[in-house]
Amino acid sequence: MFPPSHRRPTLRSFRHSGPRWPARGMRCAALVTQPRLIEPGGIYLVTRRTLRRHHLFAPDPRMNRIFRYALAVAAQRTGVRIHAAVLMSTHEHLVVSDPEGCLPRFIHYLHRHVALATKVLRKWEGAIWDHEPTSVVELRTPHAVAEKIAYAIANPVAAMLVSRAKDWPGVTTRPDEIGTATWSIERPAEYFAADDDNWPPCVQLRLEMPCAARDLGMADDDFRDVIAREVAALESAARASVRARGGTFVGRDRCEKLSPYRRAHSWEPIRGRNPTFAVGRGNHDARIESAERVRAFRLAYRFAFDAWRTRRRDVPFPAGTWLMREQHAAFIAAA
């Protein structure tokens, strides 16, 4: 207990020139972070890294199985469709479609169970994931979908780990697997209890073909070829960069022996831009349209949230609002 002359300051003790603090019982995060626009049918690049870039996801068969199993179960229980999945030693890359508009539920479920299973596997105390919010980038054009799938697949090469993406020993996706492959994953021995009906002994995960192929009027094979060419270009650029710097790739064998308790020490910008959408190279008009869409959503959300804080419960939040609908049963306007 603080003595009377040294009482703990409250929120009311501070002068605040921005928006007022939320009413009692509401989360301050609603004002600290920008509202996320989640609409059914969206396709996204999802990225999150480990705490302080520890190599907790260092590739080995047990870690790979944990991630694939949790990913398959999360997809089945939320209806999210997986197009590509790459698990680096310090972070994940997923490209997914969200037909039902429940992406936050999928992310929460996946990250919770991956973290708990990883803690058991690595005998790790404390957090697994970084405290920064998950990066969720909506892919607004078919070209953005192809580019981001290729970016995820080629990430081990860009990180100077292996010279070809297919050599990465962790969870990865090959271009020819998209729309054709089905992973069959047995329940891991770590964390997922055999006597718990929530965890089936075996699950299957199909790597779905994104609707971007149809939107471009392409056959599935042609779209896979587009992704493969993009991956090859990224690999070639990465190898040229390594040669120009006189560096070398770590190699598959050394990657398989990487200690999960070490940290990455390569330079990385801290708290840089965290984009909310991507449109692909050269799509200037789509970029302007997407920016205006996000701006209009945030403006409408801010107006509704200000009204909500005055205890107006009939105010409609804009279509695509997730948190207020799920946690406070707020009224959502029709799309």
Short mmCIF file of C-alpha atoms in Angstrom, two decimals:
data_model
loop_
_atom_site.label_atom_id
_atom_site.label_comp_id
_atom_site.label_asym_id
_atom_site.label_seq_id
_atom_site.Cartn_x
_atom_site.Cartn_y
_atom_site.Cartn_z
CA MET A 1 0.00 0.00 0.00
CA PHE A 2 1.32 3.43 -0.94
CA PRO A 3 1.40 6.00 1.86
CA PRO A 4 -1.05 8.91 1.36
CA SER A 5 1.66 11.24 0.09
CA HIS A 6 2.90 8.68 -2.46
CA ARG A 7 -0.27 7.20 -3.84
CA ARG A 8 -0.01 5.39 -7.17
CA PRO A 9 -1.08 7.81 -9.92
CA THR A 10 -4.22 6.90 -11.82
CA LEU A 11 -5.10 7.54 -15.45
CA ARG A 12 -7.09 10.57 -14.34
CA SER A 13 -3.88 12.06 -12.89
CA PHE A 14 -2.37 12.64 -16.31
CA ARG A 15 -3.24 15.31 -18.80
CA HIS A 16 -4.08 13.69 -22.13
CA SER A 17 -4.39 15.73 -25.29
CA GLY A 18 -5.54 12.83 -27.47
CA PRO A 19 -8.78 10.82 -27.36
CA ARG A 20 -10.36 10.30 -23.95
CA TRP A 21 -9.73 7.10 -22.06
CA PRO A 22 -12.26 4.33 -22.66
CA ALA A 23 -15.12 3.69 -20.30
CA ARG A 24 -14.58 1.27 -17.42
CA GLY A 25 -14.36 -2.34 -18.51
CA MET A 26 -13.18 -1.61 -22.05
CA ARG A 27 -9.70 -2.43 -23.20
CA CYS A 28 -7.21 0.38 -23.63
CA ALA A 29 -5.80 -1.52 -26.61
CA ALA A 30 -8.74 -0.24 -28.63
CA LEU A 31 -7.11 3.20 -28.53
CA VAL A 32 -3.46 2.17 -28.51
CA THR A 33 -3.60 0.10 -31.71
CA GLN A 34 -5.38 0.75 -34.97
CA PRO A 35 -8.58 -1.24 -35.51
CA ARG A 36 -8.16 -4.20 -37.85
CA LEU A 37 -10.41 -4.51 -40.90
CA ILE A 38 -11.50 -8.15 -41.18
CA GLU A 39 -14.02 -9.05 -43.87
CA PRO A 40 -15.07 -12.51 -45.10
CA GLY A 41 -13.17 -13.63 -48.15
CA GLY A 42 -9.93 -11.77 -47.44
CA ILE A 43 -6.52 -13.25 -48.15
CA TYR A 44 -3.57 -12.38 -45.92
CA LEU A 45 0.14 -12.69 -45.30
CA VAL A 46 0.57 -13.47 -41.58
CA THR A 47 3.96 -13.04 -39.92
CA ARG A 48 5.11 -13.24 -36.32
CA ARG A 49 8.53 -13.75 -34.77
CA THR A 50 9.87 -15.32 -31.61
CA LEU A 51 10.83 -13.44 -28.48
CA ARG A 52 14.07 -11.52 -29.03
CA ARG A 53 14.63 -13.60 -32.18
CA HIS A 54 15.56 -16.79 -30.35
CA HIS A 55 15.85 -19.76 -32.71
CA LEU A 56 13.06 -21.57 -30.88
CA PHE A 57 11.64 -22.93 -34.13
CA ALA A 58 15.01 -24.30 -35.28
CA PRO A 59 14.16 -26.98 -37.84
CA ASP A 60 13.92 -30.53 -36.58
CA PRO A 61 11.27 -33.22 -37.14
CA ARG A 62 9.52 -32.65 -33.80
CA MET A 63 9.25 -28.88 -34.22
CA ASN A 64 8.05 -29.27 -37.79
CA ARG A 65 5.35 -31.72 -36.71
CA ILE A 66 4.17 -29.48 -33.86
CA PHE A 67 3.70 -26.52 -36.17
CA ARG A 68 2.03 -28.46 -38.96
CA TYR A 69 -0.31 -30.24 -36.54
CA ALA A 70 -1.36 -27.02 -34.77
CA LEU A 71 -1.80 -25.30 -38.15
CA ALA A 72 -4.01 -28.10 -39.47
CA VAL A 73 -6.20 -28.19 -36.36
CA ALA A 74 -6.53 -24.38 -36.28
CA ALA A 75 -7.53 -24.33 -39.96
CA GLN A 76 -10.11 -27.09 -39.51
CA ARG A 77 -11.73 -25.42 -36.50
CA THR A 78 -11.94 -21.92 -37.95
CA GLY A 79 -12.47 -22.58 -41.66
CA VAL A 80 -9.33 -20.66 -42.64
CA ARG A 81 -7.68 -22.02 -45.79
CA ILE A 82 -3.91 -22.43 -46.00
CA HIS A 83 -2.11 -21.65 -49.25
CA ALA A 84 1.51 -21.54 -48.12
CA ALA A 85 3.32 -22.06 -44.81
CA VAL A 86 6.98 -21.45 -44.04
CA LEU A 87 8.42 -21.76 -40.53
CA MET A 88 11.80 -20.13 -40.11
CA SER A 89 13.84 -20.62 -36.95
CA THR A 90 12.74 -17.23 -35.59
CA HIS A 91 9.43 -16.51 -37.30
CA GLU A 92 6.53 -17.80 -39.37
CA HIS A 93 5.10 -16.82 -42.75
CA LEU A 94 1.59 -17.90 -43.71
CA VAL A 95 -0.55 -17.01 -46.70
CA VAL A 96 -4.17 -17.82 -45.88
CA SER A 97 -7.73 -17.11 -47.01
CA ASP A 98 -10.46 -16.27 -44.50
CA PRO A 99 -13.88 -17.20 -45.97
CA GLU A 100 -15.81 -16.68 -42.71
CA GLY A 101 -14.09 -13.52 -41.46
CA CYS A 102 -12.60 -15.13 -38.35
CA LEU A 103 -8.88 -14.63 -38.92
CA PRO A 104 -8.16 -13.28 -35.38
CA ARG A 105 -9.65 -16.45 -33.87
CA PHE A 106 -7.44 -18.58 -36.13
CA ILE A 107 -4.31 -16.60 -35.23
CA HIS A 108 -5.05 -16.77 -31.50
CA TYR A 109 -5.70 -20.51 -31.59
CA LEU A 110 -2.63 -21.30 -33.68
CA HIS A 111 -0.20 -19.12 -31.75
CA ARG A 112 -1.45 -20.25 -28.35
CA HIS A 113 -0.99 -23.95 -29.03
CA VAL A 114 2.26 -23.58 -30.97
CA ALA A 115 3.64 -21.62 -28.02
CA LEU A 116 2.50 -24.13 -25.40
CA ALA A 117 3.85 -27.10 -27.36
CA THR A 118 7.15 -25.32 -28.07
CA LYS A 119 7.59 -24.56 -24.36
CA VAL A 120 7.27 -28.28 -23.64
CA LEU A 121 9.58 -29.30 -26.48
CA ARG A 122 12.29 -26.76 -25.69
CA LYS A 123 11.79 -26.82 -21.89
CA TRP A 124 11.44 -23.06 -22.18
CA GLU A 125 10.15 -20.77 -19.45
CA GLY A 126 8.47 -17.55 -20.41
CA ALA A 127 7.05 -16.21 -23.64
CA ILE A 128 7.62 -17.83 -27.03
CA TRP A 129 6.26 -15.10 -29.30
CA ASP A 130 7.50 -11.54 -29.51
CA HIS A 131 5.38 -8.96 -27.73
CA GLU A 132 4.79 -6.98 -30.93
CA PRO A 133 1.40 -7.60 -32.59
CA THR A 134 1.17 -10.18 -35.34
CA SER A 135 1.74 -8.65 -38.76
CA VAL A 136 -1.37 -9.16 -40.90
CA VAL A 137 -1.12 -7.83 -44.46
CA GLU A 138 -4.22 -8.07 -46.63
CA LEU A 139 -3.36 -9.02 -50.21
CA ARG A 140 -5.63 -6.85 -52.30
CA THR A 141 -4.75 -8.06 -55.80
CA PRO A 142 -3.96 -11.43 -57.41
CA HIS A 143 -0.46 -10.16 -58.19
CA ALA A 144 0.11 -9.41 -54.51
CA VAL A 145 -0.98 -12.96 -53.66
CA ALA A 146 1.56 -14.49 -56.05
CA GLU A 147 4.35 -12.16 -54.91
CA LYS A 148 3.80 -12.78 -51.19
CA ILE A 149 3.55 -16.56 -51.59
CA ALA A 150 6.87 -16.46 -53.46
CA TYR A 151 8.33 -14.14 -50.81
CA ALA A 152 7.41 -16.59 -48.06
CA ILE A 153 8.78 -19.60 -49.94
CA ALA A 154 12.07 -17.85 -50.80
CA ASN A 155 12.61 -16.45 -47.31
CA PRO A 156 15.23 -19.07 -46.28
CA VAL A 157 17.31 -18.05 -49.29
CA ALA A 158 16.93 -14.33 -48.61
CA ALA A 159 18.10 -15.02 -45.04
CA MET A 160 21.29 -16.65 -46.41
CA LEU A 161 20.41 -20.00 -44.87
CA VAL A 162 20.15 -22.21 -47.96
CA SER A 163 20.88 -21.45 -51.60
CA ARG A 164 17.61 -22.98 -52.81
CA ALA A 165 14.25 -22.72 -51.07
CA LYS A 166 13.50 -26.41 -51.49
CA ASP A 167 16.56 -27.26 -49.34
CA TRP A 168 15.15 -25.59 -46.21
CA PRO A 169 14.75 -28.39 -43.61
CA GLY A 170 11.95 -26.66 -41.70
CA VAL A 171 8.28 -26.37 -42.59
CA THR A 172 8.06 -25.02 -46.12
CA THR A 173 5.90 -25.08 -49.24
CA ARG A 174 6.94 -25.79 -52.81
CA PRO A 175 5.13 -23.98 -55.65
CA ASP A 176 3.97 -27.30 -57.11
CA GLU A 177 2.27 -28.21 -53.80
CA ILE A 178 -0.20 -25.32 -53.91
CA GLY A 179 -3.60 -26.72 -54.77
CA THR A 180 -2.28 -30.28 -55.00
CA ALA A 181 -0.63 -31.37 -51.75
CA THR A 182 -2.31 -32.69 -48.62
CA TRP A 183 -0.17 -33.00 -45.51
CA SER A 184 -1.02 -35.87 -43.17
CA ILE A 185 0.29 -35.09 -39.68
CA GLU A 186 0.31 -37.43 -36.71
CA ARG A 187 -0.34 -35.99 -33.27
CA PRO A 188 2.94 -34.86 -31.64
CA ALA A 189 4.00 -36.51 -28.41
CA GLU A 190 4.63 -33.10 -26.82
CA TYR A 191 1.73 -31.21 -25.19
CA PHE A 192 -1.11 -32.66 -27.30
CA ALA A 193 -2.39 -35.29 -24.87
CA ALA A 194 -3.45 -38.61 -26.35
CA ASP A 195 -6.32 -38.90 -23.86
CA ASP A 196 -7.76 -35.48 -24.82
CA ASP A 197 -10.49 -35.72 -27.47
CA ASN A 198 -9.58 -32.23 -28.68
CA TRP A 199 -6.48 -33.64 -30.35
CA PRO A 200 -7.15 -36.25 -33.06
CA PRO A 201 -4.42 -38.87 -33.59
CA CYS A 202 -3.94 -37.70 -37.18
CA VAL A 203 -5.04 -34.60 -39.11
CA GLN A 204 -4.82 -33.63 -42.75
CA LEU A 205 -4.07 -30.21 -44.16
CA ARG A 206 -4.66 -29.43 -47.82
CA LEU A 207 -2.70 -26.57 -49.37
CA GLU A 208 -5.50 -24.80 -51.23
CA MET A 209 -5.21 -22.92 -54.49
CA PRO A 210 -6.04 -19.25 -53.82
CA CYS A 211 -8.84 -17.58 -55.75
CA ALA A 212 -6.21 -15.29 -57.29
CA ALA A 213 -5.67 -17.83 -60.07
CA ARG A 214 -9.34 -17.68 -61.00
CA ASP A 215 -9.36 -13.88 -60.75
CA LEU A 216 -6.54 -13.73 -63.27
CA GLY A 217 -8.31 -16.20 -65.57
CA MET A 218 -5.44 -18.64 -65.15
CA ALA A 219 -5.40 -22.39 -64.92
CA ASP A 220 -3.99 -23.68 -61.64
CA ASP A 221 -0.83 -24.95 -63.34
CA ASP A 222 -0.21 -21.53 -64.89
CA PHE A 223 -0.56 -19.81 -61.52
CA ARG A 224 1.88 -22.27 -59.95
CA ASP A 225 4.30 -21.44 -62.77
CA VAL A 226 3.97 -17.72 -61.98
CA ILE A 227 4.85 -18.40 -58.35
CA ALA A 228 7.74 -20.69 -59.32
CA ARG A 229 9.22 -18.01 -61.60
CA GLU A 230 8.90 -15.41 -58.86
CA VAL A 231 10.64 -17.74 -56.40
CA ALA A 232 13.43 -18.39 -58.89
CA ALA A 233 13.94 -14.64 -59.39
CA LEU A 234 14.13 -14.05 -55.64
CA GLU A 235 16.59 -16.92 -55.23
CA SER A 236 18.78 -15.59 -58.03
CA ALA A 237 18.79 -12.09 -56.54
CA ALA A 238 19.69 -13.47 -53.10
CA ARG A 239 22.57 -15.57 -54.48
CA ALA A 240 23.90 -12.57 -56.40
CA SER A 241 23.76 -10.47 -53.22
CA VAL A 242 25.67 -13.12 -51.27
CA ARG A 243 28.36 -13.31 -53.97
CA ALA A 244 28.69 -9.52 -54.11
CA ARG A 245 29.31 -9.39 -50.36
CA GLY A 246 31.68 -12.32 -50.40
CA GLY A 247 29.43 -14.26 -48.06
CA THR A 248 28.24 -17.86 -47.95
CA PHE A 249 25.03 -19.68 -47.18
CA VAL A 250 24.74 -21.51 -43.88
CA GLY A 251 23.72 -24.73 -45.61
CA ARG A 252 21.11 -27.35 -44.86
CA ASP A 253 23.31 -29.48 -42.60
CA ARG A 254 24.26 -26.60 -40.30
CA CYS A 255 20.64 -25.37 -40.22
CA GLU A 256 19.57 -28.79 -38.93
CA LYS A 257 22.10 -28.49 -36.10
CA LEU A 258 21.13 -24.97 -35.06
CA SER A 259 20.63 -24.56 -31.31
CA PRO A 260 17.12 -23.33 -30.42
CA TYR A 261 18.57 -21.41 -27.46
CA ARG A 262 20.73 -19.06 -29.49
CA ARG A 263 19.54 -15.74 -30.85
CA ALA A 264 19.79 -14.19 -34.30
CA HIS A 265 22.30 -11.33 -34.30
CA SER A 266 21.96 -10.10 -37.86
CA TRP A 267 20.85 -6.50 -38.24
CA GLU A 268 17.12 -5.98 -38.45
CA PRO A 269 15.15 -2.72 -38.32
CA ILE A 270 13.20 -2.37 -35.09
CA ARG A 271 9.59 -1.21 -35.16
CA GLY A 272 9.59 -0.25 -38.80
CA ARG A 273 6.49 0.18 -40.88
CA ASN A 274 3.83 -2.46 -40.39
CA PRO A 275 1.72 -2.34 -43.56
CA THR A 276 -1.92 -3.39 -43.51
CA PHE A 277 -2.25 -4.22 -47.22
CA ALA A 278 -0.23 -5.05 -50.32
CA VAL A 279 -1.20 -4.65 -53.98
CA GLY A 280 1.82 -5.97 -55.85
CA ARG A 281 4.37 -4.18 -57.96
CA GLY A 282 3.17 -1.36 -60.19
CA ASN A 283 -0.49 -1.38 -59.10
CA HIS A 284 -0.68 2.31 -58.30
CA ASP A 285 -4.45 2.66 -58.67
CA ALA A 286 -5.09 -0.35 -56.44
CA ARG A 287 -2.75 1.14 -53.84
CA ILE A 288 -4.68 4.40 -53.76
CA GLU A 289 -8.03 2.61 -53.61
CA SER A 290 -6.85 0.31 -50.79
CA ALA A 291 -5.44 3.21 -48.78
CA GLU A 292 -8.73 5.11 -49.08
CA ARG A 293 -10.64 1.99 -48.00
CA VAL A 294 -8.54 1.62 -44.84
CA ARG A 295 -8.74 5.35 -44.11
CA ALA A 296 -12.54 5.35 -44.44
CA PHE A 297 -12.85 2.32 -42.18
CA ARG A 298 -10.69 3.85 -39.46
CA LEU A 299 -12.55 7.14 -39.63
CA ALA A 300 -15.93 5.41 -39.31
CA TYR A 301 -14.60 3.23 -36.52
CA ARG A 302 -13.27 6.24 -34.60
CA PHE A 303 -16.62 8.02 -34.91
CA ALA A 304 -18.50 4.93 -33.66
CA PHE A 305 -16.03 4.31 -30.85
CA ASP A 306 -16.32 7.89 -29.60
CA ALA A 307 -20.10 7.49 -29.52
CA TRP A 308 -19.77 4.12 -27.76
CA ARG A 309 -17.71 5.71 -24.99
CA THR A 310 -20.63 8.02 -24.30
CA ARG A 311 -22.66 4.80 -23.72
CA ARG A 312 -24.51 4.93 -27.00
CA ARG A 313 -25.04 1.27 -27.76
CA ASP A 314 -27.07 1.75 -30.94
CA VAL A 315 -24.21 3.29 -32.91
CA PRO A 316 -23.19 1.07 -35.87
CA PHE A 317 -19.52 0.17 -36.26
CA PRO A 318 -18.31 -0.18 -39.86
CA ALA A 319 -18.39 -3.54 -41.62
CA GLY A 320 -15.17 -5.41 -40.95
CA THR A 321 -15.02 -4.51 -37.24
CA TRP A 322 -13.88 -7.55 -35.27
CA LEU A 323 -12.98 -6.78 -31.64
CA MET A 324 -16.02 -4.72 -30.71
CA ARG A 325 -18.34 -7.29 -32.24
CA GLU A 326 -16.72 -10.29 -30.56
CA GLN A 327 -16.03 -8.86 -27.12
CA HIS A 328 -18.79 -6.29 -26.67
CA ALA A 329 -21.55 -7.46 -29.05
CA ALA A 330 -21.49 -4.07 -30.79
CA PHE A 331 -23.86 -3.45 -33.68
CA ILE A 332 -22.10 -3.77 -37.06
CA ALA A 333 -23.34 -1.99 -40.16
CA ALA A 334 -24.09 -4.05 -43.25
CA ALA A 335 -21.31 -4.25 -45.83
#
